[in-house]
């Protein structure tokens, strides 16, 4: 297991975006997020970003998704230890019959 | 968009686990993680946990997955502002041809 603590401390904002999005919209959403963050797992983007750029990214996403069907989590980790989770669309989106 | 800052501050540890796992192993892994954290999106579990329980969870996962094929990220957000990302298996697992 690789230990990675590459995140800059101090005033920056580190963001993790995870999502469950309908097939028809997922490519468009990935293209949007990819302009702002790093694509690291199929449903996960991460990276350092400013509040302004993050808001721009979220505004673009909201024009594409259907909030009643799609689910996006924006985990915000601030350099000063503050931590927030913002939810766009569904609060929970899991296919329970899988387990 | 709902603002959620429900996370207890102080000495606790909040963890987000995201994953890309082969079809044959994914149900087993979900059953393991579900004993420790909340399933919130298809490839995302989250919640507060102790270091000891998290290590137990990770040890169980490692017995099931194939590190050359599967990718698991463990984002650890401490109450004191420390933040770590641990990687089990592949460091990056995205299907680039999708965008």
PDB file of C-alpha atoms in Angstrom:
ATOM      1  CA  UNK A   1       0.000   0.000   0.000  1.00  0.00           C
ATOM      2  CA  UNK A   2       1.495   3.336  -1.009  1.00  0.00           C
ATOM      3  CA  UNK A   3       1.288   6.145   1.534  1.00  0.00           C
ATOM      4  CA  UNK A   4       0.619   9.398  -0.259  1.00  0.00           C
ATOM      5  CA  UNK A   5       0.510  12.632   1.624  1.00  0.00           C
ATOM      6  CA  UNK A   6       1.314  14.810  -1.345  1.00  0.00           C
ATOM      7  CA  UNK A   7      -1.259  17.431  -0.492  1.00  0.00           C
ATOM      8  CA  UNK A   8       0.007  20.898   0.052  1.00  0.00           C
ATOM      9  CA  UNK A   9      -0.943  22.292   3.483  1.00  0.00           C
ATOM     10  CA  UNK A  10      -1.635  25.929   4.056  1.00  0.00           C
ATOM     11  CA  UNK A  11      -4.392  27.994   2.472  1.00  0.00           C
ATOM     12  CA  UNK A  12      -5.274  25.785  -0.523  1.00  0.00           C
ATOM     13  CA  UNK A  13      -8.414  23.730  -1.078  1.00  0.00           C
ATOM     14  CA  UNK A  14      -8.252  20.054  -2.016  1.00  0.00           C
ATOM     15  CA  UNK A  15     -11.360  18.635  -3.628  1.00  0.00           C
ATOM     16  CA  UNK A  16     -12.590  15.121  -4.343  1.00  0.00           C
ATOM     17  CA  UNK A  17     -15.554  14.820  -6.711  1.00  0.00           C
ATOM     18  CA  UNK A  18     -17.380  11.475  -6.909  1.00  0.00           C
ATOM     19  CA  UNK A  19     -20.447  10.760  -8.987  1.00  0.00           C
ATOM     20  CA  UNK A  20     -23.125   8.371 -10.210  1.00  0.00           C
ATOM     21  CA  UNK A  21     -24.502   9.766 -13.443  1.00  0.00           C
ATOM     22  CA  UNK A  22     -26.790   8.428 -16.162  1.00  0.00           C
ATOM     23  CA  UNK A  23     -25.019   6.907 -19.189  1.00  0.00           C
ATOM     24  CA  UNK A  24     -26.311   9.665 -21.523  1.00  0.00           C
ATOM     25  CA  UNK A  25     -24.729  12.458 -19.476  1.00  0.00           C
ATOM     26  CA  UNK A  26     -21.577  10.916 -18.000  1.00  0.00           C
ATOM     27  CA  UNK A  27     -19.160  11.737 -20.845  1.00  0.00           C
ATOM     28  CA  UNK A  28     -20.235  15.382 -20.913  1.00  0.00           C
ATOM     29  CA  UNK A  29     -19.778  15.674 -17.144  1.00  0.00           C
ATOM     30  CA  UNK A  30     -16.321  14.043 -17.272  1.00  0.00           C
ATOM     31  CA  UNK A  31     -15.240  16.459 -19.989  1.00  0.00           C
ATOM     32  CA  UNK A  32     -16.300  19.364 -17.768  1.00  0.00           C
ATOM     33  CA  UNK A  33     -14.577  18.153 -14.588  1.00  0.00           C
ATOM     34  CA  UNK A  34     -11.458  17.184 -16.500  1.00  0.00           C
ATOM     35  CA  UNK A  35     -10.842  20.902 -17.199  1.00  0.00           C
ATOM     36  CA  UNK A  36     -10.492  21.493 -13.468  1.00  0.00           C
ATOM     37  CA  UNK A  37      -9.307  18.317 -11.700  1.00  0.00           C
ATOM     38  CA  UNK A  38      -7.436  15.039 -12.245  1.00  0.00           C
ATOM     39  CA  UNK A  39      -9.341  11.930 -13.234  1.00  0.00           C
ATOM     40  CA  UNK A  40      -8.052   9.202 -10.912  1.00  0.00           C
ATOM     41  CA  UNK A  41     -10.719   6.504 -10.810  1.00  0.00           C
ATOM     42  CA  UNK A  42     -13.708   5.918 -13.045  1.00  0.00           C
ATOM     43  CA  UNK A  43     -16.079   7.828 -10.758  1.00  0.00           C
ATOM     44  CA  UNK A  44     -13.514  10.024  -8.995  1.00  0.00           C
ATOM     45  CA  UNK A  45     -11.718  13.286  -9.767  1.00  0.00           C
ATOM     46  CA  UNK A  46      -9.413  15.027  -7.325  1.00  0.00           C
ATOM     47  CA  UNK A  47      -7.003  17.923  -7.026  1.00  0.00           C
ATOM     48  CA  UNK A  48      -6.284  21.358  -5.682  1.00  0.00           C
ATOM     49  CA  UNK A  49      -8.529  24.162  -6.894  1.00  0.00           C
ATOM     50  CA  UNK A  50      -9.704  27.662  -5.944  1.00  0.00           C
ATOM     51  CA  UNK A  51     -13.239  28.288  -4.666  1.00  0.00           C
ATOM     52  CA  UNK A  52     -13.947  30.404  -7.747  1.00  0.00           C
ATOM     53  CA  UNK A  53     -12.936  27.708 -10.213  1.00  0.00           C
ATOM     54  CA  UNK A  54     -14.766  25.045  -8.233  1.00  0.00           C
ATOM     55  CA  UNK A  55     -17.957  27.097  -8.372  1.00  0.00           C
ATOM     56  CA  UNK A  56     -17.498  27.546 -12.126  1.00  0.00           C
ATOM     57  CA  UNK A  57     -17.074  23.764 -12.505  1.00  0.00           C
ATOM     58  CA  UNK A  58     -20.212  23.095 -10.417  1.00  0.00           C
ATOM     59  CA  UNK A  59     -22.254  25.610 -12.417  1.00  0.00           C
ATOM     60  CA  UNK A  60     -21.246  23.881 -15.670  1.00  0.00           C
ATOM     61  CA  UNK A  61     -22.095  20.443 -14.234  1.00  0.00           C
ATOM     62  CA  UNK A  62     -25.524  21.622 -13.077  1.00  0.00           C
ATOM     63  CA  UNK A  63     -26.420  22.621 -16.662  1.00  0.00           C
ATOM     64  CA  UNK A  64     -25.839  19.042 -17.828  1.00  0.00           C
ATOM     65  CA  UNK A  65     -27.139  16.728 -15.124  1.00  0.00           C
ATOM     66  CA  UNK A  66     -30.662  15.751 -14.034  1.00  0.00           C
ATOM     67  CA  UNK A  67     -30.698  16.320 -10.279  1.00  0.00           C
ATOM     68  CA  UNK A  68     -33.541  13.819  -9.754  1.00  0.00           C
ATOM     69  CA  UNK A  69     -31.471  11.018 -11.339  1.00  0.00           C
ATOM     70  CA  UNK A  70     -27.813  11.875 -10.902  1.00  0.00           C
ATOM     71  CA  UNK A  71     -25.675  12.109  -7.774  1.00  0.00           C
ATOM     72  CA  UNK A  72     -22.516  14.186  -7.326  1.00  0.00           C
ATOM     73  CA  UNK A  73     -20.545  14.631  -4.091  1.00  0.00           C
ATOM     74  CA  UNK A  74     -18.034  17.439  -3.720  1.00  0.00           C
ATOM     75  CA  UNK A  75     -15.746  16.788  -0.733  1.00  0.00           C
ATOM     76  CA  UNK A  76     -13.874  19.989   0.173  1.00  0.00           C
ATOM     77  CA  UNK A  77     -10.765  19.689   2.362  1.00  0.00           C
ATOM     78  CA  UNK A  78      -9.314  23.042   3.357  1.00  0.00           C
ATOM     79  CA  UNK A  79      -5.696  23.591   4.327  1.00  0.00           C
ATOM     80  CA  UNK A  80      -6.844  24.824   7.733  1.00  0.00           C
ATOM     81  CA  UNK A  81      -8.571  21.554   8.584  1.00  0.00           C
ATOM     82  CA  UNK A  82     -12.106  22.549   7.674  1.00  0.00           C
ATOM     83  CA  UNK A  83     -13.999  19.856   5.798  1.00  0.00           C
ATOM     84  CA  UNK A  84     -17.280  20.030   3.909  1.00  0.00           C
ATOM     85  CA  UNK A  85     -19.344  17.759   1.730  1.00  0.00           C
ATOM     86  CA  UNK A  86     -21.697  19.290  -0.844  1.00  0.00           C
ATOM     87  CA  UNK A  87     -24.309  17.188  -2.561  1.00  0.00           C
ATOM     88  CA  UNK A  88     -25.681  17.897  -6.040  1.00  0.00           C
ATOM     89  CA  UNK A  89     -28.675  15.763  -6.986  1.00  0.00           C
ATOM     90  CA  UNK A  90     -29.393  12.542  -5.139  1.00  0.00           C
ATOM     91  CA  UNK A  91     -28.107  12.277  -1.557  1.00  0.00           C
ATOM     92  CA  UNK A  92     -27.583   8.543  -1.904  1.00  0.00           C
ATOM     93  CA  UNK A  93     -27.338   6.467  -5.062  1.00  0.00           C
ATOM     94  CA  UNK A  94     -26.572   2.809  -4.514  1.00  0.00           C
ATOM     95  CA  UNK A  95     -27.979  -0.328  -6.147  1.00  0.00           C
ATOM     96  CA  UNK A  96     -28.791  -2.215  -2.959  1.00  0.00           C
ATOM     97  CA  UNK A  97     -29.661  -5.408  -4.745  1.00  0.00           C
ATOM     98  CA  UNK A  98     -25.952  -5.845  -5.513  1.00  0.00           C
ATOM     99  CA  UNK A  99     -25.199  -7.024  -1.967  1.00  0.00           C
TER     100      UNK A  99
ATOM    101  CA  UNK B   1     -27.388  21.873  -3.538  1.00  0.00           C
ATOM    102  CA  UNK B   2     -27.388  20.759   0.112  1.00  0.00           C
ATOM    103  CA  UNK B   3     -24.577  21.962   2.369  1.00  0.00           C
ATOM    104  CA  UNK B   4     -23.556  19.184   4.727  1.00  0.00           C
ATOM    105  CA  UNK B   5     -21.011  19.787   7.399  1.00  0.00           C
ATOM    106  CA  UNK B   6     -22.228  17.050   9.679  1.00  0.00           C
ATOM    107  CA  UNK B   7     -18.772  15.805  10.509  1.00  0.00           C
ATOM    108  CA  UNK B   8     -17.822  15.776  14.119  1.00  0.00           C
ATOM    109  CA  UNK B   9     -14.690  17.841  14.786  1.00  0.00           C
ATOM    110  CA  UNK B  10     -12.183  16.909  17.410  1.00  0.00           C
ATOM    111  CA  UNK B  11     -10.153  13.717  17.549  1.00  0.00           C
ATOM    112  CA  UNK B  12     -12.198  11.524  15.185  1.00  0.00           C
ATOM    113  CA  UNK B  13     -11.240  10.264  11.740  1.00  0.00           C
ATOM    114  CA  UNK B  14     -13.520  10.628   8.743  1.00  0.00           C
ATOM    115  CA  UNK B  15     -12.835   8.289   5.852  1.00  0.00           C
ATOM    116  CA  UNK B  16     -13.936   8.143   2.231  1.00  0.00           C
ATOM    117  CA  UNK B  17     -13.251   4.899   0.370  1.00  0.00           C
ATOM    118  CA  UNK B  18     -13.574   4.884  -3.427  1.00  0.00           C
ATOM    119  CA  UNK B  19     -12.850   1.953  -5.685  1.00  0.00           C
ATOM    120  CA  UNK B  20     -12.698   0.412  -9.147  1.00  0.00           C
ATOM    121  CA  UNK B  21     -12.818  -3.352  -8.714  1.00  0.00           C
ATOM    122  CA  UNK B  22     -13.264  -6.257 -11.094  1.00  0.00           C
ATOM    123  CA  UNK B  23     -16.840  -7.577 -11.430  1.00  0.00           C
ATOM    124  CA  UNK B  24     -15.941 -10.931  -9.811  1.00  0.00           C
ATOM    125  CA  UNK B  25     -14.695  -9.310  -6.612  1.00  0.00           C
ATOM    126  CA  UNK B  26     -16.830  -6.193  -6.193  1.00  0.00           C
ATOM    127  CA  UNK B  27     -19.714  -7.726  -4.207  1.00  0.00           C
ATOM    128  CA  UNK B  28     -17.331  -9.334  -1.719  1.00  0.00           C
ATOM    129  CA  UNK B  29     -15.498  -6.042  -1.207  1.00  0.00           C
ATOM    130  CA  UNK B  30     -18.754  -4.111  -0.723  1.00  0.00           C
ATOM    131  CA  UNK B  31     -19.889  -6.620   1.897  1.00  0.00           C
ATOM    132  CA  UNK B  32     -16.628  -6.078   3.776  1.00  0.00           C
ATOM    133  CA  UNK B  33     -16.684  -2.259   3.692  1.00  0.00           C
ATOM    134  CA  UNK B  34     -20.356  -2.180   4.555  1.00  0.00           C
ATOM    135  CA  UNK B  35     -19.491  -3.574   8.005  1.00  0.00           C
ATOM    136  CA  UNK B  36     -17.458  -0.446   8.718  1.00  0.00           C
ATOM    137  CA  UNK B  37     -18.786   2.502   6.682  1.00  0.00           C
ATOM    138  CA  UNK B  38     -21.911   3.870   4.925  1.00  0.00           C
ATOM    139  CA  UNK B  39     -22.495   3.073   1.273  1.00  0.00           C
ATOM    140  CA  UNK B  40     -23.396   6.418  -0.316  1.00  0.00           C
ATOM    141  CA  UNK B  41     -22.653   6.092  -4.022  1.00  0.00           C
ATOM    142  CA  UNK B  42     -22.008   3.029  -6.134  1.00  0.00           C
ATOM    143  CA  UNK B  43     -18.232   3.300  -5.796  1.00  0.00           C
ATOM    144  CA  UNK B  44     -18.095   5.311  -2.568  1.00  0.00           C
ATOM    145  CA  UNK B  45     -18.313   4.523   1.146  1.00  0.00           C
ATOM    146  CA  UNK B  46     -17.840   7.119   3.858  1.00  0.00           C
ATOM    147  CA  UNK B  47     -18.074   7.616   7.610  1.00  0.00           C
ATOM    148  CA  UNK B  48     -16.304   8.062  10.895  1.00  0.00           C
ATOM    149  CA  UNK B  49     -14.098   5.203  12.030  1.00  0.00           C
ATOM    150  CA  UNK B  50     -11.167   4.435  14.345  1.00  0.00           C
ATOM    151  CA  UNK B  51      -7.679   3.733  12.968  1.00  0.00           C
ATOM    152  CA  UNK B  52      -7.884   0.200  14.346  1.00  0.00           C
ATOM    153  CA  UNK B  53     -11.167  -0.625  12.621  1.00  0.00           C
ATOM    154  CA  UNK B  54      -9.997   0.982   9.406  1.00  0.00           C
ATOM    155  CA  UNK B  55      -6.871  -1.176   9.418  1.00  0.00           C
ATOM    156  CA  UNK B  56      -9.036  -4.270  10.026  1.00  0.00           C
ATOM    157  CA  UNK B  57     -11.249  -3.272   7.069  1.00  0.00           C
ATOM    158  CA  UNK B  58      -8.205  -2.754   4.823  1.00  0.00           C
ATOM    159  CA  UNK B  59      -6.682  -6.094   5.829  1.00  0.00           C
ATOM    160  CA  UNK B  60      -9.942  -7.871   4.911  1.00  0.00           C
ATOM    161  CA  UNK B  61     -10.115  -6.048   1.567  1.00  0.00           C
ATOM    162  CA  UNK B  62      -6.524  -6.973   0.703  1.00  0.00           C
ATOM    163  CA  UNK B  63      -7.377 -10.684   1.060  1.00  0.00           C
ATOM    164  CA  UNK B  64     -10.047 -10.356  -1.654  1.00  0.00           C
ATOM    165  CA  UNK B  65      -8.703  -7.986  -4.294  1.00  0.00           C
ATOM    166  CA  UNK B  66      -6.059  -8.388  -7.007  1.00  0.00           C
ATOM    167  CA  UNK B  67      -3.739  -5.412  -6.548  1.00  0.00           C
ATOM    168  CA  UNK B  68      -2.580  -5.522 -10.186  1.00  0.00           C
ATOM    169  CA  UNK B  69      -6.168  -5.093 -11.431  1.00  0.00           C
ATOM    170  CA  UNK B  70      -8.153  -3.327  -8.729  1.00  0.00           C
ATOM    171  CA  UNK B  71      -7.875   0.220  -7.381  1.00  0.00           C
ATOM    172  CA  UNK B  72      -8.930   1.412  -3.925  1.00  0.00           C
ATOM    173  CA  UNK B  73      -8.383   4.894  -2.482  1.00  0.00           C
ATOM    174  CA  UNK B  74      -8.688   5.535   1.249  1.00  0.00           C
ATOM    175  CA  UNK B  75      -8.997   9.271   1.942  1.00  0.00           C
ATOM    176  CA  UNK B  76      -8.374   9.937   5.654  1.00  0.00           C
ATOM    177  CA  UNK B  77      -9.530  13.276   7.092  1.00  0.00           C
ATOM    178  CA  UNK B  78      -8.501  13.791  10.697  1.00  0.00           C
ATOM    179  CA  UNK B  79     -10.288  16.069  13.139  1.00  0.00           C
ATOM    180  CA  UNK B  80      -7.075  18.077  13.555  1.00  0.00           C
ATOM    181  CA  UNK B  81      -6.880  18.962   9.864  1.00  0.00           C
ATOM    182  CA  UNK B  82      -4.414  16.293   8.792  1.00  0.00           C
ATOM    183  CA  UNK B  83      -5.313  14.659   5.494  1.00  0.00           C
ATOM    184  CA  UNK B  84      -3.931  11.535   3.839  1.00  0.00           C
ATOM    185  CA  UNK B  85      -4.665   9.428   0.822  1.00  0.00           C
ATOM    186  CA  UNK B  86      -3.701   5.741   0.847  1.00  0.00           C
ATOM    187  CA  UNK B  87      -3.730   3.729  -2.345  1.00  0.00           C
ATOM    188  CA  UNK B  88      -4.317  -0.022  -2.499  1.00  0.00           C
ATOM    189  CA  UNK B  89      -3.663  -1.565  -5.914  1.00  0.00           C
ATOM    190  CA  UNK B  90      -3.622   0.625  -9.009  1.00  0.00           C
ATOM    191  CA  UNK B  91      -2.726   4.296  -8.525  1.00  0.00           C
ATOM    192  CA  UNK B  92      -4.977   5.327 -11.383  1.00  0.00           C
ATOM    193  CA  UNK B  93      -7.791   3.408 -13.015  1.00  0.00           C
ATOM    194  CA  UNK B  94      -9.703   5.282 -15.688  1.00  0.00           C
ATOM    195  CA  UNK B  95     -11.015   4.205 -19.080  1.00  0.00           C
ATOM    196  CA  UNK B  96      -9.568   7.054 -21.108  1.00  0.00           C
ATOM    197  CA  UNK B  97     -11.392   6.113 -24.258  1.00  0.00           C
ATOM    198  CA  UNK B  98     -14.616   7.308 -22.601  1.00  0.00           C
ATOM    199  CA  UNK B  99     -13.701  10.958 -23.203  1.00  0.00           C
TER     200      UNK B  99
END
